[in-house]
Amino acid sequence: MLLKTEKILNDWTDYNKHLNVAYYVLIFEKASEVILNKFDMGSVSARKDKKSTFTIETNNIYKNEVKLNEEVDIFLTYFDHDEKRIHYKMSMVNKIKKHVSATIEVLSIYIDLSKRKVVNFEDNKKKMMDNFIKENLLRFEKNDLVFKEKLKKNLTKNN
């Protein structure tokens, strides 16, 4: 599932004339907002409902250089959840060369910002995520997942 397309800006490159490692994370973070907003857990929810997610672990893999002015597509390649955690993976694909430039696997927890405490997802959010998983299950790539065993359940039976 395509989340976002980005063109590599000059300010994002380093002295090696390729995308600086910090900006890979920035691009992935911007794309993650698309999926978080889909489940009412993004910036709007943080302001309005005082609920959001905190990333607690990532696994980044850099496979191919990305250079100035190249465009990359960010795809969601895996998604699952338990009662208070979400687990997802994204791939950065060079728009012209069509190869994977990088991947990021993310484990996040759901937070009540007013208390700064971990909380369970509301039923409506669990239902949205479960429906999304059901609709997209055949597209998910389940291989090479580092954090898969960190979910505390496997409610969604997508394993």
Tab-separated table of N, CA and C in Angstrom:
chain	number	residue	atom	x	y	z
A	1	MET	N	0.839	-1.163	0.000
A	1	MET	CA	0.000	0.000	0.000
A	1	MET	C	0.892	1.237	0.000
A	2	LEU	N	0.728	2.071	-1.030
A	2	LEU	CA	1.507	3.306	-1.135
A	2	LEU	C	1.023	4.309	-0.098
A	3	LEU	N	1.944	4.824	0.700
A	3	LEU	CA	1.618	5.824	1.716
A	3	LEU	C	1.987	7.233	1.277
A	4	LYS	N	3.147	7.371	0.622
A	4	LYS	CA	3.657	8.717	0.337
A	4	LYS	C	4.786	8.625	-0.683
A	5	THR	N	4.961	9.706	-1.439
A	5	THR	CA	6.099	9.851	-2.347
A	5	THR	C	6.871	11.098	-1.931
A	6	GLU	N	8.182	11.001	-1.911
A	6	GLU	CA	9.036	12.137	-1.546
A	6	GLU	C	10.137	12.315	-2.587
A	7	LYS	N	10.455	13.566	-2.867
A	7	LYS	CA	11.615	13.905	-3.697
A	7	LYS	C	12.744	14.320	-2.757
A	8	ILE	N	13.935	13.806	-3.006
A	8	ILE	CA	15.069	14.057	-2.120
A	8	ILE	C	15.589	15.481	-2.330
A	9	LEU	N	15.588	16.242	-1.255
A	9	LEU	CA	16.000	17.645	-1.270
A	9	LEU	C	17.490	17.784	-0.981
A	10	ASN	N	18.073	18.870	-1.434
A	10	ASN	CA	19.498	19.120	-1.217
A	10	ASN	C	19.857	19.117	0.269
A	11	ASP	N	19.014	19.731	1.092
A	11	ASP	CA	19.286	19.785	2.537
A	11	ASP	C	19.293	18.405	3.195
A	12	TRP	N	18.746	17.420	2.533
A	12	TRP	CA	18.672	16.074	3.087
A	12	TRP	C	19.897	15.226	2.737
A	13	THR	N	20.774	15.731	1.893
A	13	THR	CA	21.940	14.947	1.484
A	13	THR	C	23.150	15.322	2.335
A	14	ASP	N	24.113	14.417	2.383
A	14	ASP	CA	25.315	14.645	3.191
A	14	ASP	C	26.540	14.812	2.296
A	15	TYR	N	27.709	14.830	2.900
A	15	TYR	CA	28.955	15.029	2.152
A	15	TYR	C	29.274	13.865	1.216
A	16	ASN	N	28.584	12.748	1.368
A	16	ASN	CA	28.743	11.625	0.439
A	16	ASN	C	27.836	11.761	-0.778
A	17	LYS	N	27.073	12.838	-0.816
A	17	LYS	CA	26.172	13.154	-1.931
A	17	LYS	C	25.019	12.169	-2.054
A	18	HIS	N	24.619	11.621	-0.913
A	18	HIS	CA	23.420	10.786	-0.902
A	18	HIS	C	22.592	11.127	0.334
A	19	LEU	N	21.415	10.539	0.411
A	19	LEU	CA	20.493	10.828	1.503
A	19	LEU	C	21.147	10.515	2.847
A	20	ASN	N	21.157	11.497	3.729
A	20	ASN	CA	21.699	11.329	5.077
A	20	ASN	C	20.798	10.378	5.860
A	21	VAL	N	21.392	9.562	6.689
A	21	VAL	CA	20.665	8.537	7.436
A	21	VAL	C	19.492	9.118	8.231
A	22	ALA	N	19.644	10.294	8.781
A	22	ALA	CA	18.565	10.905	9.569
A	22	ALA	C	17.329	11.175	8.720
A	23	TYR	N	17.536	11.460	7.440
A	23	TYR	CA	16.403	11.795	6.580
A	23	TYR	C	15.663	10.564	6.073
A	24	TYR	N	16.306	9.416	6.071
A	24	TYR	CA	15.553	8.182	5.829
A	24	TYR	C	14.468	8.071	6.898
A	25	VAL	N	14.871	8.273	8.144
A	25	VAL	CA	13.926	8.169	9.260
A	25	VAL	C	12.846	9.241	9.138
A	26	LEU	N	13.218	10.460	8.768
A	26	LEU	CA	12.235	11.530	8.583
A	26	LEU	C	11.199	11.154	7.525
A	27	ILE	N	11.663	10.645	6.401
A	27	ILE	CA	10.743	10.263	5.329
A	27	ILE	C	9.812	9.151	5.801
A	28	PHE	N	10.348	8.152	6.471
A	28	PHE	CA	9.497	7.086	7.005
A	28	PHE	C	8.511	7.633	8.037
A	29	GLU	N	8.964	8.548	8.876
A	29	GLU	CA	8.088	9.132	9.898
A	29	GLU	C	6.928	9.880	9.258
A	30	LYS	N	7.215	10.650	8.207
A	30	LYS	CA	6.145	11.373	7.503
A	30	LYS	C	5.138	10.387	6.905
A	31	ALA	N	5.618	9.283	6.386
A	31	ALA	CA	4.721	8.271	5.819
A	31	ALA	C	3.911	7.572	6.904
A	32	SER	N	4.511	7.379	8.067
A	32	SER	CA	3.782	6.697	9.149
A	32	SER	C	2.573	7.504	9.596
A	33	GLU	N	2.627	8.824	9.458
A	33	GLU	CA	1.475	9.659	9.815
A	33	GLU	C	0.249	9.309	8.978
A	34	VAL	N	0.463	8.888	7.744
A	34	VAL	CA	-0.660	8.508	6.876
A	34	VAL	C	-1.411	7.337	7.495
A	35	ILE	N	-0.689	6.320	7.912
A	35	ILE	CA	-1.348	5.145	8.483
A	35	ILE	C	-1.901	5.448	9.872
A	36	LEU	N	-1.178	6.212	10.676
A	36	LEU	CA	-1.691	6.552	12.008
A	36	LEU	C	-2.976	7.368	11.910
A	37	ASN	N	-3.030	8.306	10.980
A	37	ASN	CA	-4.252	9.094	10.800
A	37	ASN	C	-5.417	8.232	10.335
A	38	LYS	N	-5.127	7.204	9.564
A	38	LYS	CA	-6.182	6.285	9.115
A	38	LYS	C	-6.888	5.629	10.307
A	39	PHE	N	-6.158	5.401	11.380
A	39	PHE	CA	-6.713	4.757	12.573
A	39	PHE	C	-6.987	5.759	13.701
A	40	ASP	N	-7.041	7.035	13.370
A	40	ASP	CA	-7.301	8.105	14.349
A	40	ASP	C	-6.298	8.096	15.499
A	41	MET	N	-5.017	7.923	15.158
A	41	MET	CA	-3.966	7.935	16.173
A	41	MET	C	-2.845	8.905	15.839
A	42	GLY	N	-3.038	9.754	14.858
A	42	GLY	CA	-1.993	10.671	14.427
A	42	GLY	C	-2.071	12.017	15.115
A	43	SER	N	-1.656	13.038	14.408
A	43	SER	CA	-1.545	14.380	14.985
A	43	SER	C	-2.890	14.950	15.422
A	44	VAL	N	-3.949	14.671	14.681
A	44	VAL	CA	-5.279	15.180	15.055
A	44	VAL	C	-5.719	14.559	16.378
A	45	SER	N	-5.542	13.269	16.514
A	45	SER	CA	-5.904	12.577	17.751
A	45	SER	C	-5.078	13.088	18.937
A	46	ALA	N	-3.809	13.350	18.697
A	46	ALA	CA	-2.945	13.850	19.779
A	46	ALA	C	-3.466	15.184	20.309
A	47	ARG	N	-3.878	16.049	19.403
A	47	ARG	CA	-4.391	17.360	19.827
A	47	ARG	C	-5.800	17.264	20.400
A	48	LYS	N	-6.677	16.559	19.708
A	48	LYS	CA	-8.094	16.538	20.066
A	48	LYS	C	-8.400	15.579	21.217
A	49	ASP	N	-7.923	14.354	21.116
A	49	ASP	CA	-8.273	13.309	22.086
A	49	ASP	C	-7.195	13.054	23.134
A	50	LYS	N	-6.040	13.667	22.943
A	50	LYS	CA	-4.901	13.447	23.849
A	50	LYS	C	-4.466	11.982	23.861
A	51	LYS	N	-4.584	11.338	22.696
A	51	LYS	CA	-4.126	9.957	22.518
A	51	LYS	C	-3.200	9.923	21.308
A	52	SER	N	-2.136	9.160	21.427
A	52	SER	CA	-1.165	9.089	20.344
A	52	SER	C	-0.347	7.807	20.493
A	53	THR	N	0.649	7.672	19.649
A	53	THR	CA	1.572	6.544	19.760
A	53	THR	C	2.981	7.069	20.000
A	54	PHE	N	3.751	6.289	20.728
A	54	PHE	CA	5.181	6.544	20.898
A	54	PHE	C	5.918	5.357	20.279
A	55	THR	N	6.886	5.636	19.455
A	55	THR	CA	7.730	4.582	18.911
A	55	THR	C	8.686	4.128	20.002
A	56	ILE	N	8.744	2.809	20.208
A	56	ILE	CA	9.648	2.289	21.238
A	56	ILE	C	10.828	1.503	20.657
A	57	GLU	N	10.674	0.997	19.426
A	57	GLU	CA	11.788	0.299	18.779
A	57	GLU	C	11.655	0.436	17.277
A	58	THR	N	12.808	0.532	16.616
A	58	THR	CA	12.836	0.471	15.155
A	58	THR	C	13.982	-0.421	14.717
A	59	ASN	N	13.823	-0.987	13.549
A	59	ASN	CA	14.887	-1.744	12.904
A	59	ASN	C	14.997	-1.196	11.484
A	60	ASN	N	16.093	-0.489	11.214
A	60	ASN	CA	16.297	0.138	9.909
A	60	ASN	C	17.310	-0.671	9.118
A	61	ILE	N	17.014	-0.874	7.841
A	61	ILE	CA	17.950	-1.550	6.944
A	61	ILE	C	18.116	-0.676	5.708
A	62	TYR	N	19.366	-0.366	5.386
A	62	TYR	CA	19.692	0.476	4.237
A	62	TYR	C	20.265	-0.428	3.154
A	63	LYS	N	19.616	-0.448	1.984
A	63	LYS	CA	19.984	-1.402	0.941
A	63	LYS	C	20.629	-0.761	-0.277
A	64	ASN	N	20.152	0.409	-0.674
A	64	ASN	CA	20.655	1.087	-1.872
A	64	ASN	C	20.664	2.588	-1.641
A	65	GLU	N	21.651	3.244	-2.211
A	65	GLU	CA	21.754	4.698	-2.089
A	65	GLU	C	20.529	5.397	-2.669
A	66	VAL	N	20.221	6.534	-2.067
A	66	VAL	CA	19.221	7.449	-2.616
A	66	VAL	C	19.931	8.786	-2.770
A	67	LYS	N	19.825	9.379	-3.962
A	67	LYS	CA	20.583	10.597	-4.255
A	67	LYS	C	19.664	11.796	-4.467
A	68	LEU	N	20.280	12.961	-4.490
A	68	LEU	CA	19.596	14.230	-4.682
A	68	LEU	C	18.650	14.172	-5.882
A	69	ASN	N	17.462	14.684	-5.694
A	69	ASN	CA	16.404	14.802	-6.703
A	69	ASN	C	15.750	13.479	-7.094
A	70	GLU	N	16.216	12.364	-6.563
A	70	GLU	CA	15.512	11.112	-6.832
A	70	GLU	C	14.204	11.117	-6.050
A	71	GLU	N	13.238	10.382	-6.551
A	71	GLU	CA	11.965	10.238	-5.854
A	71	GLU	C	11.848	8.825	-5.308
A	72	VAL	N	11.275	8.745	-4.122
A	72	VAL	CA	11.052	7.447	-3.493
A	72	VAL	C	9.584	7.325	-3.100
A	73	ASP	N	9.073	6.120	-3.247
A	73	ASP	CA	7.731	5.784	-2.779
A	73	ASP	C	7.873	5.021	-1.476
A	74	ILE	N	7.014	5.335	-0.520
A	74	ILE	CA	7.008	4.622	0.754
A	74	ILE	C	5.766	3.746	0.793
A	75	PHE	N	5.994	2.457	0.973
A	75	PHE	CA	4.921	1.470	1.008
A	75	PHE	C	4.815	0.855	2.395
A	76	LEU	N	3.597	0.675	2.856
A	76	LEU	CA	3.351	-0.129	4.050
A	76	LEU	C	3.353	-1.576	3.597
A	77	THR	N	4.220	-2.394	4.193
A	77	THR	CA	4.328	-3.788	3.765
A	77	THR	C	3.855	-4.783	4.820
A	78	TYR	N	3.602	-4.292	6.039
A	78	TYR	CA	3.112	-5.175	7.101
A	78	TYR	C	2.462	-4.316	8.175
A	79	PHE	N	1.415	-4.868	8.810
A	79	PHE	CA	0.762	-4.173	9.920
A	79	PHE	C	0.081	-5.201	10.810
A	80	ASP	N	0.229	-5.031	12.132
A	80	ASP	CA	-0.495	-5.840	13.109
A	80	ASP	C	-0.563	-5.049	14.417
A	81	HIS	N	-1.308	-5.574	15.364
A	81	HIS	CA	-1.453	-4.890	16.657
A	81	HIS	C	-1.843	-5.893	17.727
A	82	ASP	N	-1.696	-5.463	18.972
A	82	ASP	CA	-2.296	-6.173	20.094
A	82	ASP	C	-3.148	-5.152	20.837
A	83	GLU	N	-3.332	-5.305	22.123
A	83	GLU	CA	-4.219	-4.402	22.870
A	83	GLU	C	-3.677	-2.982	23.015
A	84	LYS	N	-2.346	-2.829	22.974
A	84	LYS	CA	-1.772	-1.495	23.195
A	84	LYS	C	-0.542	-1.197	22.352
A	85	ARG	N	-0.204	-2.092	21.439
A	85	ARG	CA	0.967	-1.917	20.580
A	85	ARG	C	0.574	-2.046	19.112
A	86	ILE	N	1.278	-1.292	18.257
A	86	ILE	CA	1.172	-1.529	16.821
A	86	ILE	C	2.555	-1.899	16.300
A	87	HIS	N	2.547	-2.740	15.304
A	87	HIS	CA	3.769	-3.252	14.701
A	87	HIS	C	3.583	-3.127	13.194
A	88	TYR	N	4.502	-2.424	12.546
A	88	TYR	CA	4.374	-2.278	11.098
A	88	TYR	C	5.748	-2.158	10.459
A	89	LYS	N	5.751	-2.365	9.148
A	89	LYS	CA	6.987	-2.267	8.382
A	89	LYS	C	6.696	-1.481	7.111
A	90	MET	N	7.663	-0.656	6.730
A	90	MET	CA	7.556	0.123	5.504
A	90	MET	C	8.808	-0.092	4.659
A	91	SER	N	8.628	0.047	3.346
A	91	SER	CA	9.744	-0.024	2.405
A	91	SER	C	9.832	1.274	1.623
A	92	MET	N	11.057	1.714	1.381
A	92	MET	CA	11.327	2.874	0.536
A	92	MET	C	11.809	2.337	-0.809
A	93	VAL	N	11.069	2.663	-1.868
A	93	VAL	CA	11.375	2.140	-3.198
A	93	VAL	C	11.717	3.303	-4.126
A	94	ASN	N	12.865	3.194	-4.800
A	94	ASN	CA	13.258	4.210	-5.763
A	94	ASN	C	12.247	4.210	-6.907
A	95	LYS	N	11.661	5.364	-7.172
A	95	LYS	CA	10.562	5.469	-8.133
A	95	LYS	C	10.998	5.103	-9.556
A	96	ILE	N	12.209	5.434	-9.948
A	96	ILE	CA	12.692	5.148	-11.303
A	96	ILE	C	13.354	3.771	-11.374
A	97	LYS	N	14.274	3.510	-10.451
A	97	LYS	CA	15.042	2.254	-10.493
A	97	LYS	C	14.246	1.054	-9.992
A	98	LYS	N	13.186	1.316	-9.245
A	98	LYS	CA	12.268	0.277	-8.742
A	98	LYS	C	12.894	-0.687	-7.738
A	99	HIS	N	14.036	-0.335	-7.168
A	99	HIS	CA	14.610	-1.216	-6.147
A	99	HIS	C	14.314	-0.660	-4.753
A	100	VAL	N	14.358	-1.558	-3.780
A	100	VAL	CA	14.159	-1.152	-2.391
A	100	VAL	C	15.434	-0.464	-1.918
A	101	SER	N	15.271	0.757	-1.448
A	101	SER	CA	16.409	1.521	-0.935
A	101	SER	C	16.602	1.311	0.558
A	102	ALA	N	15.481	1.142	1.277
A	102	ALA	CA	15.564	0.965	2.729
A	102	ALA	C	14.249	0.394	3.243
A	103	THR	N	14.325	-0.178	4.432
A	103	THR	CA	13.113	-0.615	5.136
A	103	THR	C	13.210	-0.149	6.581
A	104	ILE	N	12.059	-0.015	7.194
A	104	ILE	CA	12.005	0.261	8.624
A	104	ILE	C	10.883	-0.573	9.215
A	105	GLU	N	11.191	-1.228	10.303
A	105	GLU	CA	10.189	-1.963	11.075
A	105	GLU	C	10.010	-1.196	12.383
A	106	VAL	N	8.758	-1.016	12.789
A	106	VAL	CA	8.448	-0.143	13.919
A	106	VAL	C	7.551	-0.863	14.919
A	107	LEU	N	7.854	-0.673	16.191
A	107	LEU	CA	6.982	-1.100	17.275
A	107	LEU	C	6.640	0.151	18.076
A	108	SER	N	5.346	0.427	18.208
A	108	SER	CA	4.885	1.617	18.930
A	108	SER	C	3.864	1.223	19.975
A	109	ILE	N	3.753	2.062	20.999
A	109	ILE	CA	2.760	1.854	22.051
A	109	ILE	C	1.747	2.990	22.011
A	110	TYR	N	0.548	2.702	22.491
A	110	TYR	CA	-0.548	3.671	22.509
A	110	TYR	C	-0.526	4.395	23.848
A	111	ILE	N	-0.620	5.712	23.800
A	111	ILE	CA	-0.409	6.547	24.985
A	111	ILE	C	-1.586	7.490	25.216
A	112	ASP	N	-1.974	7.608	26.483
A	112	ASP	CA	-2.875	8.681	26.909
A	112	ASP	C	-1.960	9.850	27.271
A	113	LEU	N	-1.951	10.870	26.429
A	113	LEU	CA	-1.029	11.989	26.617
A	113	LEU	C	-1.340	12.816	27.858
A	114	SER	N	-2.587	12.808	28.303
A	114	SER	CA	-2.925	13.590	29.499
A	114	SER	C	-2.321	12.975	30.760
A	115	LYS	N	-2.092	11.651	30.732
A	115	LYS	CA	-1.496	10.956	31.877
A	115	LYS	C	-0.073	10.491	31.602
A	116	ARG	N	0.317	10.552	30.307
A	116	ARG	CA	1.624	10.048	29.868
A	116	ARG	C	1.780	8.581	30.254
A	117	LYS	N	0.713	7.817	30.050
A	117	LYS	CA	0.685	6.389	30.393
A	117	LYS	C	0.246	5.570	29.184
A	118	VAL	N	0.745	4.341	29.129
A	118	VAL	CA	0.315	3.393	28.108
A	118	VAL	C	-1.117	2.966	28.412
A	119	VAL	N	-1.957	2.925	27.379
A	119	VAL	CA	-3.351	2.505	27.528
A	119	VAL	C	-3.715	1.549	26.399
A	120	ASN	N	-4.824	0.842	26.591
A	120	ASN	CA	-5.345	-0.032	25.546
A	120	ASN	C	-6.044	0.791	24.470
A	121	PHE	N	-6.038	0.251	23.257
A	121	PHE	CA	-6.787	0.878	22.170
A	121	PHE	C	-8.279	0.814	22.471
A	122	GLU	N	-8.988	1.856	22.083
A	122	GLU	CA	-10.447	1.831	22.169
A	122	GLU	C	-10.978	0.802	21.173
A	123	ASP	N	-12.173	0.280	21.454
A	123	ASP	CA	-12.761	-0.757	20.603
A	123	ASP	C	-12.888	-0.315	19.152
A	124	ASN	N	-13.274	0.934	18.918
A	124	ASN	CA	-13.441	1.395	17.533
A	124	ASN	C	-12.110	1.401	16.778
A	125	LYS	N	-11.026	1.702	17.463
A	125	LYS	CA	-9.711	1.690	16.815
A	125	LYS	C	-9.258	0.259	16.540
A	126	LYS	N	-9.521	-0.633	17.484
A	126	LYS	CA	-9.190	-2.047	17.247
A	126	LYS	C	-9.963	-2.574	16.041
A	127	LYS	N	-11.224	-2.200	15.949
A	127	LYS	CA	-12.048	-2.659	14.824
A	127	LYS	C	-11.519	-2.099	13.501
A	128	MET	N	-11.150	-0.819	13.482
A	128	MET	CA	-10.575	-0.225	12.263
A	128	MET	C	-9.305	-0.963	11.848
A	129	MET	N	-8.435	-1.234	12.818
A	129	MET	CA	-7.184	-1.926	12.504
A	129	MET	C	-7.447	-3.354	12.044
A	130	ASP	N	-8.354	-4.054	12.727
A	130	ASP	CA	-8.677	-5.428	12.333
A	130	ASP	C	-9.256	-5.483	10.927
A	131	ASN	N	-10.138	-4.555	10.604
A	131	ASN	CA	-10.711	-4.510	9.254
A	131	ASN	C	-9.641	-4.221	8.212
A	132	PHE	N	-8.751	-3.308	8.523
A	132	PHE	CA	-7.652	-2.987	7.612
A	132	PHE	C	-6.776	-4.217	7.374
A	133	ILE	N	-6.449	-4.913	8.434
A	133	ILE	CA	-5.624	-6.117	8.314
A	133	ILE	C	-6.333	-7.155	7.452
A	134	LYS	N	-7.598	-7.373	7.718
A	134	LYS	CA	-8.371	-8.350	6.951
A	134	LYS	C	-8.381	-8.002	5.460
A	135	GLU	N	-8.560	-6.725	5.147
A	135	GLU	CA	-8.613	-6.274	3.754
A	135	GLU	C	-7.262	-6.357	3.054
A	136	ASN	N	-6.172	-6.284	3.791
A	136	ASN	CA	-4.838	-6.188	3.187
A	136	ASN	C	-3.921	-7.363	3.479
A	137	LEU	N	-4.417	-8.342	4.177
A	137	LEU	CA	-3.582	-9.449	4.651
A	137	LEU	C	-2.760	-10.109	3.546
A	138	LEU	N	-3.349	-10.324	2.405
A	138	LEU	CA	-2.638	-11.011	1.324
A	138	LEU	C	-1.494	-10.184	0.743
A	139	ARG	N	-1.500	-8.900	0.999
A	139	ARG	CA	-0.430	-8.019	0.504
A	139	ARG	C	0.730	-7.899	1.486
A	140	PHE	N	0.531	-8.311	2.707
A	140	PHE	CA	1.568	-8.141	3.726
A	140	PHE	C	2.705	-9.138	3.530
A	141	GLU	N	3.911	-8.653	3.783
A	141	GLU	CA	5.109	-9.487	3.723
A	141	GLU	C	5.511	-9.805	5.157
A	142	LYS	N	5.400	-11.053	5.537
A	142	LYS	CA	5.627	-11.440	6.933
A	142	LYS	C	7.037	-11.946	7.202
A	143	ASN	N	7.859	-12.011	6.173
A	143	ASN	CA	9.218	-12.518	6.369
A	143	ASN	C	10.131	-11.425	6.922
A	144	ASP	N	11.159	-11.836	7.613
A	144	ASP	CA	12.190	-10.943	8.153
A	144	ASP	C	11.662	-9.915	9.149
A	145	LEU	N	10.644	-10.259	9.907
A	145	LEU	CA	10.117	-9.351	10.925
A	145	LEU	C	10.839	-9.590	12.246
A	146	VAL	N	11.475	-8.563	12.762
A	146	VAL	CA	12.252	-8.661	13.992
A	146	VAL	C	11.359	-8.584	15.227
A	147	PHE	N	10.287	-7.780	15.163
A	147	PHE	CA	9.482	-7.498	16.352
A	147	PHE	C	8.194	-8.307	16.436
A	148	LYS	N	7.992	-9.237	15.558
A	148	LYS	CA	6.724	-9.974	15.498
A	148	LYS	C	6.352	-10.620	16.830
A	149	GLU	N	7.316	-11.159	17.521
A	149	GLU	CA	7.041	-11.860	18.778
A	149	GLU	C	6.805	-10.911	19.954
A	150	LYS	N	6.953	-9.630	19.737
A	150	LYS	CA	6.771	-8.669	20.831
A	150	LYS	C	5.314	-8.289	21.048
A	151	LEU	N	4.454	-8.625	20.103
A	151	LEU	CA	3.030	-8.399	20.342
A	151	LEU	C	2.561	-9.418	21.359
A	152	LYS	N	1.690	-8.987	22.262
A	152	LYS	CA	1.295	-9.821	23.399
A	152	LYS	C	-0.042	-10.498	23.180
A	153	LYS	N	-0.200	-11.268	22.137
A	153	LYS	CA	-1.493	-11.901	21.962
A	153	LYS	C	-1.553	-12.806	20.795
A	154	ASN	N	-1.619	-12.176	19.801
A	154	ASN	CA	-1.942	-12.369	18.418
A	154	ASN	C	-3.444	-12.516	18.231
A	155	LEU	N	-4.105	-11.431	18.600
A	155	LEU	CA	-5.557	-11.270	18.420
A	155	LEU	C	-5.987	-11.412	16.983
A	156	THR	N	-5.192	-10.875	16.087
A	156	THR	CA	-5.633	-10.765	14.700
A	156	THR	C	-5.407	-12.040	13.897
A	157	LYS	N	-4.758	-13.000	14.455
A	157	LYS	CA	-4.525	-14.296	13.812
A	157	LYS	C	-3.913	-14.150	12.424
A	158	ASN	N	-3.028	-13.172	12.273
A	158	ASN	CA	-2.421	-12.900	10.971
A	158	ASN	C	-0.998	-13.418	10.881
A	159	ASN	N	-0.633	-14.320	11.687
A	159	ASN	CA	0.762	-14.675	11.788
A	159	ASN	C	1.142	-15.725	10.861
